[in-house]
Coordinates of C-alpha atoms in Angstrom, one line a residue:
Chain A
M208 CA 0.0 0.0 0.0
T209 CA 1.5 3.4 -0.9
E210 CA 1.6 6.3 1.4
N211 CA -1.1 8.1 -0.6
T212 CA -3.7 5.4 -0.6
R213 CA -3.1 4.9 3.1
K214 CA -3.7 8.6 3.7
A215 CA -6.8 8.5 1.5
R216 CA -8.1 5.6 3.5
G217 CA -7.5 7.4 6.7
L218 CA -9.3 10.4 5.4
R219 CA -12.2 8.3 4.3
A220 CA -12.4 6.7 7.8
I221 CA -12.5 10.2 9.4
H222 CA -15.3 11.2 7.0
L223 CA -17.2 8.1 7.9
T224 CA -17.0 8.8 11.6
V225 CA -18.3 12.4 11.3
L226 CA -21.0 11.4 8.8
P227 CA -23.7 11.3 11.5
I228 CA -22.9 14.8 12.5
Y229 CA -23.2 16.0 8.9
L230 CA -26.5 14.2 8.5
T231 CA -27.9 15.6 11.7
T232 CA -26.9 19.1 10.8
L233 CA -28.3 18.7 7.3
L234 CA -31.6 17.3 8.6
F235 CA -32.1 19.6 11.5
V236 CA -30.3 22.8 10.7
V237 CA -29.7 23.3 7.0
G238 CA -32.9 21.7 5.8
P239 CA -35.4 23.8 7.9
M240 CA -33.4 26.9 7.2
A241 CA -33.4 26.4 3.5
Y242 CA -37.1 25.6 3.7
M243 CA -37.8 28.8 5.7
I244 CA -35.8 30.9 3.2
A245 CA -37.6 29.3 0.3
L246 CA -40.9 30.0 2.0
S247 CA -40.1 33.6 2.5
F248 CA -40.0 34.1 -1.3
M249 CA -43.3 32.5 -1.9
T250 CA -46.8 33.8 -2.1
R251 CA -49.5 33.3 0.5
A252 CA -52.3 31.1 -0.9
E253 CA -55.9 32.4 -1.0
R254 CA -57.2 30.2 1.7
W255 CA -54.6 27.9 3.2
G256 CA -50.8 27.5 3.0
V257 CA -48.6 28.8 0.3
T258 CA -48.3 28.8 -3.5
A259 CA -45.0 28.4 -5.2
V260 CA -45.0 31.8 -6.9
F261 CA -41.8 33.8 -6.5
T262 CA -42.1 37.2 -4.9
I263 CA -40.1 39.6 -2.8
D264 CA -43.1 41.4 -1.5
N265 CA -42.7 39.8 1.9
Y266 CA -39.3 41.5 2.3
I267 CA -40.7 44.8 1.0
N268 CA -43.5 44.6 3.6
I269 CA -41.0 44.5 6.4
F270 CA -40.0 48.1 5.6
Q271 CA -43.4 49.4 6.7
P272 CA -42.8 51.5 9.8
I273 CA -45.0 49.3 12.0
Y274 CA -42.8 46.3 11.4
L275 CA -39.5 48.2 11.3
N276 CA -40.4 49.6 14.7
T277 CA -40.7 46.1 16.1
F278 CA -37.1 45.5 14.9
V279 CA -35.9 48.6 16.6
Q280 CA -37.7 47.7 19.8
S281 CA -36.2 44.2 19.7
I282 CA -32.7 45.4 19.2
R283 CA -33.1 48.0 21.9
L284 CA -34.4 45.5 24.4
A285 CA -31.8 42.9 23.5
L286 CA -28.9 45.4 23.9
L287 CA -30.3 46.7 27.2
S288 CA -30.9 43.2 28.6
T289 CA -27.5 42.0 27.5
A290 CA -25.8 45.0 29.1
L291 CA -27.7 44.4 32.4
I292 CA -27.0 40.7 32.2
A293 CA -23.3 41.3 31.8
L294 CA -23.4 43.8 34.7
F295 CA -25.0 41.3 37.1
G296 CA -23.7 38.1 35.6
Y297 CA -20.0 38.9 35.3
P298 CA -19.3 39.7 39.0
F299 CA -21.5 36.7 40.0
G300 CA -19.6 34.3 37.8
Y301 CA -16.2 35.8 38.7
F302 CA -16.7 35.6 42.4
M303 CA -18.3 32.2 42.1
A304 CA -15.0 30.9 40.9
K305 CA -13.4 32.2 44.1
L306 CA -15.7 30.2 46.3
S307 CA -14.6 27.0 48.0
P308 CA -15.4 23.9 46.0
K309 CA -18.2 23.0 48.3
W310 CA -19.9 26.4 47.9
R311 CA -19.3 26.4 44.2
K312 CA -21.2 23.2 43.9
A313 CA -24.0 24.5 46.0
V314 CA -24.3 27.8 44.0
S315 CA -24.2 26.1 40.6
F316 CA -26.9 23.6 41.8
L317 CA -29.1 26.6 42.8
L318 CA -28.5 28.1 39.4
I319 CA -29.5 24.9 37.6
V320 CA -32.6 24.1 39.7
P321 CA -34.9 26.6 38.0
F322 CA -34.2 25.0 34.7
W323 CA -36.1 21.9 35.9
T324 CA -39.3 24.0 35.6
S325 CA -40.6 25.5 32.3
S326 CA -39.4 29.1 32.0
L327 CA -43.1 29.9 31.1
M328 CA -44.1 28.8 34.6
R329 CA -41.4 30.8 36.2
L330 CA -42.5 33.9 34.3
Y331 CA -46.0 33.5 35.6
G332 CA -44.3 33.7 39.0
W333 CA -43.1 37.2 38.1
I334 CA -46.7 38.2 37.3
I335 CA -47.6 37.4 40.9
I336 CA -44.7 39.5 42.1
F337 CA -45.2 42.4 39.8
R338 CA -49.0 42.8 39.6
A339 CA -50.7 45.6 41.4
N340 CA -50.9 44.8 45.1
G341 CA -48.8 41.7 44.4
T342 CA -45.8 40.4 46.3
L343 CA -43.4 43.3 45.5
D344 CA -46.0 46.0 46.3
G345 CA -46.9 44.1 49.4
I346 CA -43.3 44.3 50.6
L347 CA -42.6 47.8 49.6
M348 CA -45.9 49.2 50.9
G349 CA -45.6 47.1 54.1
L350 CA -42.2 48.6 54.7
G351 CA -43.6 52.1 54.0
I352 CA -41.2 52.6 51.1
T353 CA -44.0 53.2 48.6
G354 CA -47.5 54.5 49.3
E355 CA -49.4 53.0 46.4
P356 CA -49.0 50.1 44.0
L357 CA -46.2 50.5 41.5
R358 CA -48.1 48.9 38.7
L359 CA -45.0 47.3 37.3
L360 CA -46.6 44.5 35.4
Y361 CA -47.1 45.1 31.7
T362 CA -44.4 47.8 31.6
Y363 CA -41.0 47.9 29.8
P364 CA -39.0 47.4 33.1
A365 CA -41.0 44.3 33.8
V366 CA -40.0 42.8 30.5
V367 CA -36.3 43.8 31.0
V368 CA -36.4 42.1 34.4
G369 CA -37.9 39.0 32.9
M370 CA -35.2 38.9 30.2
V371 CA -32.4 39.3 32.7
Y372 CA -33.9 36.7 34.9
V373 CA -34.3 34.1 32.2
L374 CA -30.9 34.6 30.5
V375 CA -28.5 35.6 33.3
P376 CA -27.5 32.0 34.2
F377 CA -25.9 31.6 30.7
M378 CA -23.7 34.7 31.4
I379 CA -22.8 33.4 34.9
F380 CA -21.7 30.0 33.6
A381 CA -19.8 31.5 30.7
V382 CA -17.9 33.8 33.0
Y383 CA -17.5 31.2 35.6
S384 CA -15.9 28.7 33.2
S385 CA -13.2 31.1 32.2
A386 CA -12.7 32.5 35.7
E387 CA -12.4 29.0 37.1
K388 CA -9.6 28.2 34.6
M389 CA -7.7 31.3 35.5
D390 CA -4.5 30.9 37.4
W391 CA -5.1 33.1 40.5
S392 CA -1.4 33.3 41.2
L393 CA -1.2 35.7 38.3
V394 CA -3.3 38.1 40.3
E395 CA -0.9 37.7 43.2
A396 CA 2.1 38.3 40.9
A397 CA 0.4 41.5 39.7
R398 CA -0.1 42.6 43.3
D399 CA 3.5 41.7 44.2
L400 CA 4.7 43.8 41.2
G401 CA 2.9 46.9 42.5
A402 CA -0.7 46.7 41.3
S403 CA -3.5 47.7 43.5
R404 CA -6.5 45.4 43.7
L405 CA -8.3 47.3 41.1
Q406 CA -5.2 47.5 38.8
A407 CA -4.6 43.8 39.2
F408 CA -8.2 43.1 38.2
L409 CA -8.2 45.4 35.2
T410 CA -4.8 44.3 33.8
V411 CA -5.0 40.6 34.6
S412 CA -8.3 39.1 35.8
L413 CA -10.5 41.0 33.5
K414 CA -8.3 40.4 30.5
L415 CA -8.1 36.7 31.2
T416 CA -11.9 36.3 31.8
L417 CA -12.8 38.4 28.8
P418 CA -13.4 35.3 26.6
G419 CA -16.0 34.2 29.1
L420 CA -17.7 37.6 29.2
L421 CA -17.7 37.9 25.4
S422 CA -19.1 34.5 24.8
G423 CA -21.7 35.2 27.6
V424 CA -22.7 38.3 25.7
I425 CA -23.3 36.2 22.5
L426 CA -25.1 33.5 24.5
T427 CA -27.5 36.0 25.9
F428 CA -27.8 38.5 23.0
I429 CA -28.9 35.9 20.4
P430 CA -31.9 34.6 22.4
S431 CA -32.8 38.0 23.7
M432 CA -33.4 39.1 20.1
G433 CA -35.9 36.4 19.5
L434 CA -37.5 35.6 22.9
F435 CA -41.1 36.8 22.5
F436 CA -43.0 35.1 25.3
I437 CA -41.3 37.2 28.0
A438 CA -42.5 40.4 26.4
D439 CA -46.0 38.8 25.8
I440 CA -46.4 37.6 29.4
L441 CA -44.8 40.5 31.3
G442 CA -45.2 43.3 28.8
G443 CA -48.8 42.7 27.8
N444 CA -49.3 44.3 24.4
K445 CA -47.1 47.3 25.2
V446 CA -43.9 45.8 24.2
V447 CA -44.1 44.3 20.7
L448 CA -41.0 42.4 19.5
V449 CA -40.2 40.8 16.2
G450 CA -40.6 37.4 17.8
S451 CA -44.2 38.2 18.8
V452 CA -45.0 39.4 15.2
I453 CA -43.5 36.3 13.7
Q454 CA -45.5 34.1 16.0
E455 CA -48.7 36.1 15.2
Q456 CA -48.1 35.9 11.5
L457 CA -47.4 32.2 11.7
M458 CA -50.1 31.1 14.1
R459 CA -53.0 33.6 13.8
S460 CA -52.7 35.3 10.4
R461 CA -51.4 32.2 8.8
N462 CA -49.2 34.3 6.6
W463 CA -46.3 31.8 6.5
P464 CA -44.2 33.5 3.8
F465 CA -44.3 36.8 5.6
A466 CA -43.4 35.1 9.0
A467 CA -40.5 33.4 7.2
A468 CA -39.3 36.7 5.7
L469 CA -39.4 38.3 9.2
A470 CA -37.5 35.4 10.7
A471 CA -34.9 35.5 7.9
M472 CA -34.5 39.2 8.5
L473 CA -34.1 38.7 12.3
M474 CA -31.5 36.1 11.6
L475 CA -29.7 38.4 9.3
M476 CA -29.8 41.2 11.9
T477 CA -28.4 39.0 14.6
T478 CA -25.7 37.7 12.4
L479 CA -24.8 41.2 11.5
F480 CA -24.6 42.3 15.1
I481 CA -22.4 39.3 16.0
Y482 CA -20.2 40.0 13.0
L483 CA -19.7 43.6 14.1
Y484 CA -19.2 42.5 17.7
R485 CA -16.4 40.2 16.7
K486 CA -14.9 42.9 14.6
I487 CA -14.8 45.3 17.5
T488 CA -13.7 43.0 20.2
K489 CA -11.3 41.1 18.0
V490 CA -11.8 37.9 19.9
K491 CA -10.7 34.6 18.5
D492 CA -11.3 32.4 21.4
L493 CA -14.9 32.5 22.6
E494 CA -14.7 29.6 25.0
G495 CA -15.4 27.3 22.1
L496 CA -18.3 29.3 20.7
L497 CA -18.4 30.1 17.0
Chain B
M63 CA 28.0 44.6 62.8
N64 CA 25.9 43.6 59.8
D65 CA 23.3 45.9 58.3
I66 CA 20.0 44.3 58.9
I67 CA 17.4 44.7 56.1
L68 CA 14.6 42.4 57.3
E69 CA 13.5 41.1 60.6
L70 CA 10.8 38.6 61.5
R71 CA 9.7 38.7 65.1
G72 CA 7.6 35.9 66.5
V73 CA 5.7 35.4 63.2
K74 CA 2.7 33.0 63.6
K75 CA 0.3 31.7 61.0
S76 CA -2.4 29.1 61.0
F77 CA -4.7 27.9 58.2
G78 CA -7.8 26.6 59.9
Q79 CA -6.7 24.2 62.6
T80 CA -3.2 23.7 61.1
E81 CA -0.5 25.8 62.7
V82 CA 1.9 26.5 59.9
L83 CA 4.3 28.9 61.5
M84 CA 4.8 28.7 65.3
G85 CA 6.3 32.1 66.0
I86 CA 9.5 32.3 63.9
D87 CA 12.3 34.8 64.3
L88 CA 14.8 35.7 61.6
T89 CA 17.1 38.5 60.7
V90 CA 18.4 39.0 57.2
N91 CA 21.4 41.1 56.4
R92 CA 21.6 43.5 53.5
G93 CA 23.0 41.9 50.3
E94 CA 23.0 38.3 51.7
F95 CA 21.8 35.2 50.0
I96 CA 19.8 33.3 52.6
T97 CA 18.0 30.0 51.9
L98 CA 15.0 28.6 53.7
L99 CA 15.6 24.8 53.5
G100 CA 13.1 22.2 54.5
P101 CA 10.8 19.4 53.4
S102 CA 7.5 20.3 51.8
G103 CA 4.9 21.5 54.3
C104 CA 7.4 22.9 56.7
G105 CA 6.1 26.5 56.3
K106 CA 8.8 27.9 54.0
T107 CA 6.5 29.1 51.3
T108 CA 4.1 30.6 53.9
T109 CA 7.1 32.5 55.4
L110 CA 7.9 33.9 51.9
R111 CA 4.3 34.9 51.3
I112 CA 4.1 36.7 54.6
I113 CA 7.3 38.6 53.8
S114 CA 5.8 39.6 50.4
G115 CA 2.5 40.6 51.9
L116 CA 0.4 38.1 50.0
D117 CA -0.5 36.5 53.3
M118 CA -0.9 38.3 56.6
P119 CA 0.5 36.7 59.8
D120 CA -1.8 35.9 62.8
G121 CA 0.8 37.3 65.1
G122 CA 4.3 38.8 65.3
S123 CA 5.8 41.5 63.1
I124 CA 7.8 42.0 59.9
I125 CA 10.3 44.9 59.9
L126 CA 11.7 45.9 56.5
E127 CA 14.5 48.5 56.8
G128 CA 13.3 49.5 60.2
R129 CA 9.7 50.0 59.1
D130 CA 6.9 47.7 60.4
V131 CA 5.3 46.4 57.2
T132 CA 3.3 43.5 58.9
Y133 CA 0.0 44.7 57.6
I134 CA 1.1 46.6 54.5
E135 CA -0.4 45.5 51.2
P136 CA 2.0 43.6 48.8
D137 CA 2.0 46.4 46.3
K138 CA 3.3 48.9 48.9
R139 CA 6.4 46.8 49.8
D140 CA 9.7 47.0 48.0
V141 CA 9.9 43.3 47.8
N142 CA 9.4 41.1 44.7
M143 CA 8.8 37.5 44.3
V144 CA 9.7 34.9 41.7
F145 CA 6.8 32.4 41.8
Q146 CA 7.2 28.7 41.8
N147 CA 5.1 28.3 38.6
Y148 CA 6.6 31.6 37.3
A149 CA 3.1 33.2 37.1
L150 CA 3.9 35.0 33.8
F151 CA 1.0 36.9 32.3
P152 CA 0.0 34.7 29.4
H153 CA -1.7 37.6 27.6
M154 CA 1.4 39.8 27.6
S155 CA 4.6 39.6 25.6
V156 CA 7.9 39.0 27.4
E157 CA 8.6 42.7 27.3
E158 CA 5.2 43.6 28.7
N159 CA 5.7 41.1 31.4
I160 CA 9.0 42.5 32.5
G161 CA 7.8 46.1 32.1
Y162 CA 4.6 45.5 34.1
G163 CA 5.9 46.8 37.4
L164 CA 7.6 49.9 35.9
K165 CA 4.5 50.7 33.9
L166 CA 2.5 50.7 37.2
K167 CA 5.0 53.1 38.6
K168 CA 4.2 55.4 35.7
R169 CA 7.8 55.6 34.5
P170 CA 8.3 57.2 31.1
R171 CA 8.0 54.8 28.1
R172 CA 11.5 55.3 26.9
E173 CA 12.9 54.5 30.3
I174 CA 10.8 51.4 30.6
S175 CA 11.9 50.0 27.3
D176 CA 15.5 50.7 28.2
E177 CA 15.2 49.0 31.5
V178 CA 13.4 46.0 30.0
E179 CA 16.1 45.7 27.4
A180 CA 18.8 45.8 30.1
A181 CA 16.9 43.2 32.1
L182 CA 16.7 40.9 29.1
L183 CA 20.4 41.3 28.6
L184 CA 21.0 40.5 32.2
V185 CA 19.1 37.2 32.0
Q186 CA 20.6 36.4 28.6
L187 CA 17.3 36.7 26.7
E188 CA 18.1 39.4 24.2
G189 CA 15.8 39.3 21.3
Y190 CA 13.0 37.4 23.0
G191 CA 11.0 40.5 24.0
K192 CA 8.2 40.1 21.5
R193 CA 7.6 36.5 22.3
R194 CA 4.7 35.2 24.4
P195 CA 5.4 33.2 27.5
N196 CA 3.8 30.1 25.9
E197 CA 6.5 30.2 23.2
L198 CA 9.3 29.9 25.7
S199 CA 10.9 26.9 27.3
G200 CA 10.8 26.3 31.0
G201 CA 14.3 27.7 31.5
Q202 CA 13.5 30.8 29.5
R203 CA 10.3 31.4 31.4
Q204 CA 12.3 31.1 34.5
R205 CA 14.6 33.9 33.3
V206 CA 11.7 36.1 32.4
A207 CA 10.2 35.6 35.8
I208 CA 13.5 36.7 37.4
A209 CA 13.8 39.7 35.0
R210 CA 10.3 40.8 35.8
A211 CA 11.1 40.9 39.5
I212 CA 14.6 42.4 39.4
V213 CA 13.7 45.2 37.0
N214 CA 11.8 46.8 39.9
K215 CA 15.1 46.9 41.9
P216 CA 13.4 45.4 45.0
K217 CA 15.1 45.6 48.4
I218 CA 14.6 41.9 48.7
L219 CA 14.0 39.3 46.0
L220 CA 12.0 36.3 47.2
L221 CA 12.4 33.1 45.2
D222 CA 10.0 30.2 45.8
E223 CA 11.7 27.1 44.5
P224 CA 12.5 28.8 41.3
L225 CA 14.4 25.9 39.8
G226 CA 12.0 23.2 41.0
A227 CA 10.5 22.5 37.5
L228 CA 13.8 22.4 35.6
D229 CA 15.9 19.4 34.8
L230 CA 19.1 18.7 36.6
Q231 CA 21.5 20.1 34.1
L232 CA 19.6 23.3 33.6
R233 CA 19.2 23.5 37.3
R234 CA 22.9 23.5 37.9
Q235 CA 23.4 26.1 35.3
M236 CA 20.7 28.3 36.7
Q237 CA 22.2 28.0 40.2
I238 CA 25.4 29.5 39.0
E239 CA 23.6 32.2 37.1
L240 CA 21.4 33.1 40.0
K241 CA 24.4 33.4 42.2
R242 CA 26.2 35.6 39.6
L243 CA 23.1 37.8 39.3
Q244 CA 22.8 38.2 43.1
K245 CA 26.4 39.3 43.4
Q246 CA 26.2 41.6 40.4
L247 CA 23.0 43.3 41.6
G248 CA 23.8 43.3 45.3
I249 CA 20.1 42.5 46.0
T250 CA 19.2 40.5 49.1
F251 CA 17.9 37.1 48.1
I252 CA 15.6 35.0 50.2
Y253 CA 15.5 31.6 48.5
I254 CA 13.4 28.6 49.1
T255 CA 14.3 25.1 48.3
H256 CA 13.9 21.5 49.5
D257 CA 17.2 20.5 47.8
Q258 CA 20.0 20.6 50.4
E259 CA 22.7 20.6 47.7
E260 CA 21.2 23.7 46.1
A261 CA 21.0 25.4 49.5
L262 CA 24.6 24.6 50.5
N263 CA 25.9 25.5 47.1
M264 CA 24.3 28.9 46.7
S265 CA 23.7 30.5 50.1
D266 CA 25.6 32.7 52.5
R267 CA 23.4 31.4 55.2
V268 CA 20.9 28.5 55.4
A269 CA 17.9 28.4 57.7
V270 CA 16.7 24.8 58.1
M271 CA 12.9 24.7 58.7
R272 CA 10.8 21.9 60.1
E273 CA 7.2 21.9 61.1
G274 CA 6.9 25.7 61.3
R275 CA 10.1 26.4 63.2
F276 CA 13.7 27.1 62.4
E277 CA 15.7 24.1 63.4
Q278 CA 19.1 25.8 62.8
I279 CA 20.3 28.9 61.1
G280 CA 23.9 29.2 60.0
S281 CA 26.5 29.2 57.2
P282 CA 26.4 26.1 54.9
A283 CA 29.6 24.9 56.6
Q284 CA 28.0 25.2 60.1
I285 CA 24.8 23.4 58.9
Y286 CA 26.7 20.7 57.2
D287 CA 29.5 20.1 59.7
E288 CA 27.9 21.0 62.9
P289 CA 24.2 20.1 62.7
K290 CA 22.4 20.9 65.9
T291 CA 19.7 18.3 65.7
T292 CA 19.1 14.8 64.3
F293 CA 16.8 16.4 61.7
V294 CA 19.4 18.8 60.3
A295 CA 22.0 16.1 60.3
A296 CA 19.8 13.7 58.4
F297 CA 18.1 16.2 56.1
V298 CA 21.1 18.3 55.1
G299 CA 24.0 16.0 55.5
N300 CA 22.3 12.7 54.9
A301 CA 24.1 11.6 58.1
N302 CA 23.6 8.4 60.0
I303 CA 22.0 9.0 63.4
I304 CA 23.0 6.7 66.1
A305 CA 22.1 6.8 69.8
G306 CA 23.8 5.3 72.9
I307 CA 24.8 6.2 76.4
A308 CA 27.4 8.8 77.2
G309 CA 30.5 7.7 79.0
E310 CA 34.1 8.6 79.9
S311 CA 36.7 8.2 77.2
G312 CA 39.7 9.5 79.1
D313 CA 41.0 11.7 76.3
G314 CA 38.8 14.8 76.4
N315 CA 36.3 13.3 74.0
I316 CA 33.2 11.6 75.0
A317 CA 32.5 7.9 74.5
M318 CA 29.3 6.6 73.3
L319 CA 28.4 3.2 74.7
H320 CA 26.3 1.1 72.4
S321 CA 25.3 -2.5 72.3
G322 CA 27.5 -2.9 69.2
G323 CA 30.6 -1.5 71.0
S324 CA 31.9 1.9 72.0
V325 CA 32.9 4.9 69.8
R326 CA 34.1 8.4 70.5
A327 CA 33.0 11.8 69.5
A328 CA 34.4 15.3 70.0
L329 CA 32.3 17.2 72.6
R330 CA 32.9 20.6 71.1
D331 CA 31.2 23.2 73.3
K332 CA 28.5 20.8 74.5
T333 CA 28.4 19.1 77.8
V334 CA 26.7 15.7 78.1
P335 CA 26.4 14.2 81.6
H336 CA 27.7 10.7 81.7
G337 CA 25.0 8.1 81.8
Q338 CA 22.7 10.2 79.7
L339 CA 21.3 9.4 76.3
L340 CA 23.7 10.6 73.6
T341 CA 22.8 10.9 69.9
L342 CA 25.5 11.2 67.3
A343 CA 25.4 12.2 63.7
I344 CA 28.1 10.8 61.4
R345 CA 28.2 11.1 57.6
S346 CA 28.6 8.0 55.6
E347 CA 31.8 9.0 53.9
Q348 CA 33.5 9.7 57.3
I349 CA 33.0 6.2 58.7
E350 CA 36.0 3.8 58.5
I351 CA 35.0 0.3 57.9
A352 CA 37.3 -2.7 58.5
R353 CA 37.0 -6.5 59.0
D354 CA 36.3 -7.5 62.5
S355 CA 39.6 -8.5 64.0
G356 CA 38.9 -7.9 67.7
Q357 CA 39.5 -4.1 67.6
E358 CA 38.9 -2.3 70.9
S359 CA 37.0 0.7 69.6
G360 CA 34.2 0.7 67.2
L361 CA 30.7 -0.6 66.5
R362 CA 30.3 -4.2 65.3
G363 CA 27.9 -5.2 62.6
I364 CA 27.4 -7.3 59.5
V365 CA 27.5 -6.1 55.9
K366 CA 23.9 -6.3 54.6
E367 CA 24.1 -4.9 51.1
K368 CA 26.3 -3.2 48.7
S369 CA 25.2 -0.8 45.9
F370 CA 26.8 1.5 43.5
A371 CA 25.4 4.9 42.7
G372 CA 26.8 8.2 41.6
G373 CA 30.4 7.1 41.8
M374 CA 30.0 6.0 45.3
L375 CA 29.8 2.5 46.8
R376 CA 27.2 2.3 49.5
I377 CA 27.6 -0.3 52.1
A378 CA 24.7 -0.9 54.4
V379 CA 25.9 -2.4 57.8
E380 CA 23.4 -3.8 60.2
L381 CA 24.4 -3.4 63.9
G382 CA 23.5 -6.0 66.5
S383 CA 20.7 -3.6 67.7
G384 CA 19.1 -3.8 64.3
E385 CA 20.1 -0.2 63.4
E386 CA 21.4 0.2 59.9
I387 CA 24.4 2.4 59.1
I388 CA 25.3 3.5 55.7
V389 CA 29.0 3.7 54.8
S390 CA 30.1 5.1 51.5
R391 CA 33.4 4.8 49.6
H392 CA 34.7 6.2 46.4
G393 CA 35.1 3.6 43.6
I394 CA 33.3 0.4 43.0
N395 CA 35.7 -2.1 44.5
S396 CA 35.5 -3.3 48.1
A397 CA 37.1 -6.4 49.5
L398 CA 34.2 -6.7 51.9
K399 CA 31.5 -9.2 51.1
E400 CA 27.9 -9.3 52.1
G401 CA 27.4 -11.2 55.4
E402 CA 30.9 -10.3 56.6
R403 CA 31.5 -9.1 60.2
V404 CA 32.9 -5.6 60.3
V405 CA 33.8 -2.9 62.7
L406 CA 32.8 0.8 62.1
D407 CA 34.8 3.6 63.6
W408 CA 35.6 7.2 63.0
A409 CA 37.8 10.1 64.1
P410 CA 36.2 11.6 67.2
G411 CA 36.0 15.0 65.4
D412 CA 33.8 13.7 62.7
A413 CA 30.9 12.6 64.8
V414 CA 28.7 15.4 66.1
P415 CA 26.6 15.1 69.2
V416 CA 23.1 16.3 68.2
E417 CA 19.8 16.9 69.9
D418 CA 17.3 14.1 69.2
V419 CA 14.2 15.8 67.8
G420 CA 12.5 12.6 66.6
P421 CA 12.0 11.5 63.1

């Protein structure tokens, strides 16, 4: 057997072992996506489903102010939520890595437990907390901090709180995983060489946990662009996001091609944002992401 | 009178229930190379961390150039450390690593790059400035770690087993280089190692540590030739420890009576009352070994085993009491056979009475 045929055989063997991965990706990722994009260029049928008549009207429709506005709303909410998530999640994940192994286990267990319940159920819990004369009002009024109900439910802040609540664990774990890998003697070395606590954090710890933070941002930004049920449940009809419009077009109006076009647009926007984000942050290692 | 740069007074430290330092005292002279020598877990790293400020002691004080720095933060002390794992910043180049301390001191850029260049030259790493730590070998990383510390011109340089991760040949070479650097810079070095050869080879003074205390502090010659305790004798000199009863020898020395016979030792400045337990330390190469031919003096035993290692022949002799004594000789040949009856003896001046501190 010559060297080349042996190599070729080896390659073939490698291809064979990864074949299931290709097939799964083809079946569950590429297929549906191609179907969706194809759908977005079709025409809605008179009564039911779609007819295979090519059109770009669906995309033109998106540029009506009413729909554009939902995109702007979605992006604004996603950016705000992601920023808040980073603000809460980063220190949480960072200090979690400094806990003793026993406490680390306990804390990550507590972070995982909520995932055993549907996030829908957990959001209903927030309704009980936020509604007028609900738990939050009860506490604040009981303590005499506020005199009357805050009426937080069905407001923008309620939606933001819901977003942060649902997505913050992803940020925490992303930051934790890079903070946990960090060699803490580097911080000691920085201190020894004359850095104050803050300087040591900024020049060493932050730099070394940045991949965790950056991948946490991606992990939370992508879903926060599309999550619609949080806005539906905690925002009433006041906060209308792209996700809600897609769902409405798909399930109620039965305008599948338009829903597909909206979804494709959302994907494009998200990809664009992540592209820009990677350009700006210049990260290569995103804790295995991307 | 020596110029004292650092003083530890009754420094104590515990981690949870474990007492790591039991109130240690130490004075370090300006410009000296002092080594803390001891087995792992004896508290030497903790001592170093307390001097650097990375750990705070539970009691006692640390005086640096007359100033009490016991509770001063590490960044406010003119002391730098070379970490055991080097702790080089992986996200910075060699230059940035070395210039880190100077940059924090807000020194002008031009000055920093000059100093970094000089430091690289000093540790023989010219041209490596742009590399990342992960592109360097262990020995090169070691040099960067040293350069990063000395560029700050610390009053004291602390070195925590800096050569521990290097192979033997590189270790020997780095020992010589470190010693050269220390002389050249005139910086006080406090060095940690568990390798007695390294300690004896490099230091002006050696402080032997055991279980959170200093067992003996002195020059390498003192530590090696006049160990105070059984621990120092065994750990530093690899000496044989043998115990018997003190008795009269009639020639100014002291006799040790043992079930295997009687041997003599020079008393030096010690007094040992007759009839008391006497423990002697004697190094394997100083023991004379001969066939048993009814000699008057000496310990009787049987050759148990012979082995050859490092150019030395090791002869293990079992005494009647069951104790094993190691005798070593240059060369591979010995007329003595295993199982042969022998007598061990030595010049009185070679055996040192030591305090028995247990295993």
